[in-house]
Coordinates of N, CA and C in Angstrom, one line a residue:
M1 N 126.2 44.5 -115.6 CA 125.8 45.1 -116.9 C 126.3 44.6 -118.1
R2 N 126.9 43.7 -118.6 CA 127.2 42.6 -119.9 C 125.8 41.9 -120.1
K3 N 125.8 41.6 -119.1 CA 124.4 40.4 -118.8 C 123.2 40.6 -119.0
V4 N 122.7 42.3 -118.5 CA 121.8 43.3 -118.6 C 122.3 43.4 -120.4
L5 N 123.2 43.8 -120.9 CA 123.2 44.7 -122.1 C 122.8 43.3 -123.3
Y6 N 123.1 42.1 -122.6 CA 123.2 40.8 -123.8 C 122.1 40.7 -123.0
I7 N 120.9 40.7 -122.1 CA 119.2 40.8 -122.1 C 119.0 41.1 -123.0
L8 N 119.1 42.4 -122.8 CA 118.0 43.4 -124.1 C 118.5 43.8 -125.3
I9 N 119.2 43.2 -126.5 CA 120.4 43.1 -127.5 C 119.2 41.2 -127.5
I10 N 119.0 40.8 -127.1 CA 118.3 39.5 -127.4 C 116.7 39.7 -127.8
V11 N 116.2 40.2 -126.5 CA 115.1 40.9 -126.4 C 114.7 41.8 -127.8
F12 N 115.3 42.4 -128.4 CA 115.4 43.8 -129.3 C 115.4 43.0 -130.6
L13 N 115.9 41.6 -130.8 CA 116.9 40.7 -131.0 C 115.3 40.0 -132.1
A14 N 114.6 39.8 -131.2 CA 113.9 39.0 -131.2 C 112.8 39.6 -131.5
S15 N 112.3 40.8 -130.7 CA 111.3 41.6 -131.4 C 110.8 42.5 -132.5
C16 N 112.1 42.3 -133.5 CA 112.8 42.4 -134.8 C 112.0 41.3 -135.3
Q17 N 112.6 39.9 -134.7 CA 111.9 37.9 -135.8 C 110.6 38.4 -135.5
Q18 N 109.7 39.2 -134.5 CA 108.7 38.4 -135.2 C 107.7 39.7 -135.5
K19 N 109.1 41.0 -135.5 CA 107.9 41.4 -136.9 C 108.0 41.1 -138.5
Q20 N 109.1 40.8 -139.0 CA 109.6 40.3 -139.7 C 107.8 39.0 -139.6
N21 N 108.2 37.9 -139.7 CA 106.7 37.1 -139.4 C 105.7 37.7 -139.3
V22 N 105.0 38.1 -138.8 CA 104.2 38.8 -139.0 C 104.1 39.2 -140.9
S23 N 104.5 40.1 -141.6 CA 105.0 40.9 -142.7 C 104.5 39.6 -143.1
S24 N 105.4 38.7 -142.9 CA 105.3 37.4 -144.4 C 104.0 37.2 -144.8
F25 N 103.3 37.8 -143.9 CA 102.1 37.3 -144.3 C 100.6 38.1 -144.2
E26 N 100.5 39.1 -144.2 CA 99.8 40.1 -144.8 C 99.3 40.2 -146.6
I27 N 98.8 40.8 -146.9 CA 98.7 40.8 -148.3 C 98.1 41.6 -148.6
K28 N 98.3 42.3 -149.9 CA 98.8 43.3 -150.4 C 97.3 43.9 -151.3
D29 N 97.0 44.8 -150.6 CA 95.5 44.7 -151.1 C 95.6 45.7 -153.2
I30 N 94.9 45.5 -153.8 CA 95.6 46.1 -154.7 C 94.1 46.8 -155.1
V31 N 92.8 46.4 -155.1 CA 91.8 46.2 -154.7 C 91.3 48.2 -155.2
P32 N 90.5 48.4 -156.5 CA 90.6 50.3 -156.4 C 89.9 50.5 -155.6
K33 N 89.6 51.7 -154.9 CA 88.8 52.2 -154.0 C 88.1 53.7 -154.9
H34 N 89.0 54.0 -156.2 CA 88.4 55.1 -156.3 C 88.2 54.4 -158.0
E35 N 87.2 55.7 -158.5 CA 86.8 54.5 -160.2 C 87.7 54.3 -161.0
Y36 N 89.4 54.2 -160.8 CA 90.3 53.7 -161.6 C 91.2 53.8 -161.0
A37 N 91.6 52.2 -161.6 CA 93.4 52.5 -160.6 C 94.4 52.1 -161.8
M38 N 95.1 52.6 -162.4 CA 96.5 52.3 -162.1 C 97.2 51.4 -162.1
L39 N 97.2 49.5 -162.4 CA 98.0 48.8 -162.1 C 99.7 48.8 -163.2
I40 N 100.9 48.7 -162.5 CA 102.2 48.9 -162.2 C 103.2 47.5 -162.9
V41 N 103.2 46.1 -163.6 CA 103.9 45.3 -163.6 C 105.8 45.1 -164.0
E42 N 106.4 45.8 -163.1 CA 107.3 45.6 -163.2 C 109.3 44.1 -163.2
S43 N 109.3 44.1 -163.3 CA 110.3 43.5 -163.0 C 111.7 43.6 -162.6
E44 N 112.7 43.2 -161.9 CA 113.4 43.5 -160.6 C 114.7 44.2 -161.2
S45 N 114.7 43.7 -162.8 CA 115.5 44.4 -163.4 C 115.9 45.2 -164.1
C46 N 113.9 45.6 -164.9 CA 113.8 46.8 -165.3 C 114.3 48.2 -165.2
I47 N 114.9 48.3 -166.3 CA 115.5 50.0 -166.3 C 114.4 50.7 -166.6
Y48 N 113.2 50.4 -167.0 CA 112.3 51.1 -167.9 C 111.2 51.2 -166.2
C49 N 111.6 50.5 -165.3 CA 110.9 50.6 -164.9 C 110.7 51.7 -163.3
K50 N 112.3 51.4 -163.8 CA 112.5 51.9 -162.8 C 112.4 53.8 -163.1
Q51 N 112.7 53.9 -164.4 CA 112.2 55.0 -165.1 C 111.1 55.8 -164.7
L52 N 110.1 54.2 -164.8 CA 108.1 54.6 -164.7 C 108.2 55.5 -163.1
K53 N 109.0 54.6 -162.7 CA 108.4 55.1 -161.1 C 108.6 56.7 -160.4
K54 N 110.2 57.4 -161.5 CA 111.0 58.0 -160.9 C 110.2 59.3 -162.0
D55 N 109.7 59.1 -162.6 CA 108.5 59.7 -164.0 C 107.3 60.0 -162.4
L56 N 106.7 59.4 -162.9 CA 105.5 58.7 -161.5 C 105.5 59.8 -160.4
Q57 N 106.4 60.3 -159.9 CA 106.9 62.0 -158.5 C 106.7 62.8 -159.5
S58 N 106.7 62.9 -160.8 CA 106.6 64.6 -161.5 C 105.7 65.0 -161.0
P59 N 105.2 65.8 -160.8 CA 104.5 67.2 -160.4 C 103.6 67.4 -161.4
S60 N 103.6 66.7 -162.3 CA 102.3 66.7 -163.3 C 102.4 65.5 -163.4
L61 N 102.6 64.8 -163.6 CA 101.6 63.3 -163.4 C 100.9 63.1 -162.6
A62 N 101.4 63.9 -161.0 CA 100.9 63.4 -159.5 C 99.6 63.4 -159.6
S63 N 99.9 64.9 -159.7 CA 97.9 65.8 -160.1 C 97.1 65.1 -161.4
E64 N 98.0 63.9 -162.3 CA 96.8 64.1 -163.5 C 96.3 62.3 -162.5
L65 N 97.0 62.1 -162.0 CA 96.4 60.4 -160.8 C 95.7 61.2 -159.7
E66 N 95.6 62.5 -160.1 CA 94.3 62.4 -158.0 C 93.3 61.9 -158.6
N67 N 92.8 60.7 -157.9 CA 91.5 60.6 -157.3 C 91.8 59.0 -158.6
M68 N 92.7 58.3 -158.4 CA 92.8 57.3 -159.6 C 94.2 56.9 -157.8
D69 N 93.7 55.1 -158.3 CA 94.6 54.0 -157.1 C 95.7 54.3 -158.5
V70 N 97.3 54.1 -158.0 CA 98.8 53.2 -158.7 C 98.4 52.2 -157.7
Y71 N 98.8 51.3 -158.6 CA 99.8 50.2 -157.3 C 100.8 49.4 -158.9
S72 N 101.3 48.7 -157.8 CA 102.3 47.7 -158.7 C 103.0 46.6 -158.0
V73 N 102.6 45.6 -159.1 CA 103.6 43.8 -158.9 C 104.8 44.0 -159.2
L74 N 105.1 42.4 -158.3 CA 106.4 43.3 -159.4 C 106.2 41.3 -159.9
Y75 N 106.6 41.1 -160.2 CA 106.8 39.6 -161.9 C 107.5 38.8 -160.5
E76 N 108.3 39.2 -159.9 CA 109.2 37.9 -159.2 C 109.2 37.5 -158.0
S77 N 107.5 38.1 -157.5 CA 107.4 38.4 -156.0 C 106.5 36.7 -155.9
N78 N 106.5 36.8 -154.5 CA 105.9 35.9 -154.2 C 105.2 36.0 -153.7
A79 N 104.7 37.3 -152.7 CA 103.5 37.9 -152.2 C 101.9 37.9 -151.8
R80 N 101.5 37.7 -151.3 CA 100.9 37.4 -151.2 C 99.4 39.6 -151.9
V81 N 98.8 39.2 -152.6 CA 98.0 40.7 -153.2 C 95.9 39.9 -153.2
R82 N 96.0 41.8 -152.9 CA 93.8 40.2 -152.5 C 93.8 41.7 -154.1
Y83 N 92.7 40.8 -154.8 CA 92.4 42.3 -156.2 C 91.2 41.2 -156.4
I84 N 90.9 42.4 -157.7 CA 89.6 42.5 -158.6 C 89.7 42.3 -159.7
L85 N 89.0 41.0 -160.5 CA 89.6 41.1 -162.2 C 87.5 40.2 -161.8
K86 N 87.0 41.4 -163.3 CA 85.7 40.8 -164.2 C 84.9 40.5 -162.7
G87 N 84.5 41.3 -161.8 CA 83.7 41.1 -161.1 C 84.2 40.4 -159.6
Q88 N 85.2 39.5 -160.0 CA 85.3 38.9 -159.0 C 87.1 39.0 -157.8
E89 N 86.6 39.1 -156.6 CA 87.7 38.9 -156.3 C 89.1 37.3 -155.7
H90 N 89.6 38.2 -155.5 CA 91.3 36.5 -156.1 C 92.3 37.5 -154.4
V91 N 92.7 36.1 -154.0 CA 94.1 36.3 -153.3 C 94.5 35.3 -154.1
S92 N 96.1 35.4 -154.6 CA 97.3 34.5 -154.6 C 98.5 35.6 -154.6
T93 N 99.6 34.8 -155.5 CA 101.1 35.5 -154.9 C 101.0 36.4 -156.7
E94 N 101.7 38.0 -156.0 CA 101.8 38.8 -157.4 C 102.2 37.9 -158.8
E95 N 103.0 36.9 -158.2 CA 103.7 36.0 -159.5 C 102.3 35.4 -160.7
E96 N 101.4 34.1 -159.4 CA 100.0 33.9 -160.6 C 99.3 35.2 -160.9
L97 N 99.5 36.3 -160.1 CA 98.2 37.4 -160.6 C 99.4 37.8 -162.1
V98 N 100.6 38.3 -162.1 CA 101.4 38.2 -163.2 C 100.8 37.2 -164.2
R99 N 101.5 36.0 -164.7 CA 101.2 35.1 -165.7 C 99.3 35.5 -165.4
A100 N 98.9 35.4 -165.3 CA 97.0 34.8 -165.3 C 96.6 36.5 -166.5
L101 N 97.6 37.5 -166.2 CA 97.3 38.4 -166.7 C 97.8 38.2 -168.0
K102 N 98.2 37.6 -168.9 CA 99.6 37.2 -169.4 C 100.9 37.8 -170.3
V103 N 101.4 38.4 -168.6 CA 102.5 39.7 -169.0 C 104.1 39.2 -169.2
N104 N 104.8 39.4 -170.4 CA 105.8 38.8 -170.8 C 106.7 39.8 -171.1
S105 N 106.5 41.1 -171.1 CA 107.2 42.5 -171.1 C 107.3 43.5 -169.5
F106 N 109.1 44.2 -169.9 CA 107.9 45.0 -168.8 C 108.3 46.0 -168.9
P107 N 107.6 46.8 -169.1 CA 106.7 47.0 -168.1 C 105.5 46.9 -169.3
Q108 N 104.4 47.1 -167.6 CA 103.0 46.1 -167.8 C 101.8 47.6 -167.5
L109 N 101.1 48.4 -168.2 CA 100.2 49.0 -168.1 C 99.0 48.6 -168.0
F110 N 98.3 48.6 -166.9 CA 97.4 48.2 -166.7 C 95.3 48.8 -166.9
F111 N 94.7 49.4 -167.1 CA 93.8 50.6 -165.8 C 92.2 50.0 -166.1
Y112 N 92.3 49.9 -164.9 CA 90.7 49.0 -165.0 C 90.4 49.4 -163.7
D113 N 88.5 49.1 -163.8 CA 87.9 50.1 -162.8 C 87.5 49.6 -162.3
K114 N 86.2 49.3 -160.7 CA 86.4 49.2 -159.5 C 86.1 47.3 -159.4
E115 N 85.5 48.1 -160.9 CA 84.4 45.9 -160.6 C 85.7 44.8 -161.1
G116 N 87.5 45.7 -161.8 CA 88.2 44.1 -162.3 C 88.0 44.9 -163.6
N117 N 87.5 45.2 -164.5 CA 87.5 44.9 -165.8 C 88.2 46.0 -166.5
I118 N 89.9 46.0 -167.2 CA 90.1 46.1 -167.9 C 89.7 47.2 -168.7
V119 N 90.6 48.5 -168.7 CA 89.6 48.9 -169.7 C 91.1 49.6 -170.7
L120 N 92.0 49.7 -169.8 CA 93.6 49.3 -171.0 C 94.6 48.8 -171.0
H121 N 94.3 48.4 -171.9 CA 96.2 47.8 -171.2 C 97.3 48.3 -172.2
L122 N 98.2 48.8 -172.0 CA 99.7 48.9 -172.4 C 100.4 48.1 -172.5
P123 N 101.7 47.5 -172.3 CA 103.2 47.2 -173.2 C 104.6 47.8 -172.8
G124 N 104.7 48.3 -172.4 CA 106.0 49.2 -172.3 C 106.0 50.7 -172.0
Y125 N 107.2 51.3 -171.5 CA 106.8 52.3 -170.9 C 106.8 53.2 -172.5
Q126 N 105.7 54.4 -171.4 CA 105.3 55.3 -171.8 C 106.3 57.5 -171.5
P127 N 105.8 58.1 -172.8 CA 106.8 59.2 -171.0 C 105.7 59.3 -171.2
P128 N 106.8 60.3 -170.0 CA 105.7 61.7 -168.7 C 104.2 62.0 -169.7
K129 N 104.8 62.6 -170.6 CA 103.7 63.2 -172.0 C 102.6 62.9 -172.1
T130 N 102.6 61.6 -172.9 CA 101.5 61.0 -173.3 C 100.7 60.5 -172.3
L131 N 101.6 59.5 -170.5 CA 101.0 58.7 -169.8 C 100.1 59.8 -169.0
A132 N 100.3 60.3 -169.6 CA 99.5 62.6 -168.4 C 98.4 62.2 -169.1
C133 N 98.1 62.1 -170.8 CA 96.4 61.3 -171.9 C 96.3 60.9 -171.5
T134 N 97.0 59.8 -171.0 CA 96.4 57.9 -170.8 C 96.2 57.9 -169.9
I135 N 95.8 58.8 -169.0 CA 95.8 59.3 -167.4 C 94.4 59.8 -167.9
R136 N 94.2 60.3 -168.4 CA 93.2 61.1 -168.3 C 91.9 60.7 -169.2
F137 N 92.2 60.1 -170.7 CA 91.2 59.0 -171.8 C 90.9 57.9 -170.7
V138 N 91.5 57.7 -169.8 CA 90.8 56.4 -169.0 C 89.9 57.7 -167.9
K139 N 90.7 58.5 -167.3 CA 89.1 58.9 -165.7 C 88.7 59.6 -167.0
E140 N 88.4 60.1 -167.4 CA 87.6 61.2 -168.5 C 87.0 60.0 -169.4
G141 N 86.5 58.5 -168.7 CA 86.0 57.4 -170.1 C 85.8 57.5 -171.3
K142 N 86.8 58.6 -171.9 CA 87.0 58.2 -173.4 C 86.7 57.4 -173.9
Y143 N 87.6 56.2 -173.6 CA 87.9 55.3 -173.7 C 86.9 54.2 -173.9
K144 N 85.6 54.7 -173.1 CA 84.0 54.4 -174.1 C 83.1 54.0 -175.1
D145 N 84.2 55.7 -175.8 CA 83.8 55.7 -176.6 C 85.1 56.3 -178.0
T146 N 86.3 55.7 -178.1 CA 87.3 56.3 -178.9 C 88.1 55.5 -178.1
K147 N 88.7 55.5 -179.8 CA 89.7 54.6 -179.7 C 91.3 54.9 -179.4
Y148 N 91.8 54.6 -179.0 CA 92.5 55.5 -177.9 C 93.9 56.4 -178.3
M149 N 94.9 55.5 -180.0 CA 95.3 56.6 -181.2 C 94.8 56.9 -181.0
D150 N 93.3 57.2 -182.2 CA 92.6 58.2 -182.0 C 92.0 59.4 -181.0
Y151 N 92.4 59.3 -180.1 CA 92.2 60.3 -178.8 C 94.2 60.9 -178.0
L152 N 94.7 59.7 -178.7 CA 96.3 61.2 -178.1 C 96.9 61.7 -178.5
K153 N 96.0 61.5 -180.9 CA 96.8 62.2 -182.0 C 96.0 63.2 -181.7
A154 N 95.1 63.8 -181.4 CA 93.6 64.6 -181.0 C 94.7 65.8 -180.1
E155 N 94.0 65.1 -179.6 CA 95.2 65.2 -178.1 C 96.4 66.2 -177.5
E156 N 97.5 65.8 -179.2 CA 98.4 66.2 -179.4 C 100.0 65.0 -178.8
C157 N 99.3 64.0 -178.2 CA 100.2 63.6 -176.8 C 101.7 62.3 -177.0
I158 N 101.3 62.3 -178.7 CA 102.5 61.5 -179.2 C 103.2 62.7 -180.2

């Protein structure tokens, strides 16, 4: 009976080990499926990043984010990621992507279109009310003809 139990434990552990190896080769895809996407660049030790994640769970922000892809990458991560930047698809590590985006503080938000063109880059945390306006600014295409700060003031977001 003990032998059977040991064999089952070994088989279970071996199957868990195989799953871990497979997942280490997966590539995280942050190519937008909708017209626009928001990329959050965060760090493990960033308290504002944690607050932003919490904010994004609120019903008001969740409804603003409908039909917009939301992705996050971790500054300290060597996980592989597929992304599109200026019309070209790339595969690298999250850390290499963060360096290519020249991020040096956290969180940072990048809003980009399906072709990988960055339409708005915001360093730092934004409170939910301001972030909701920012999302509308991008989704409604206001960035094409209106200055960001002018929009926030006109919409009384700040």
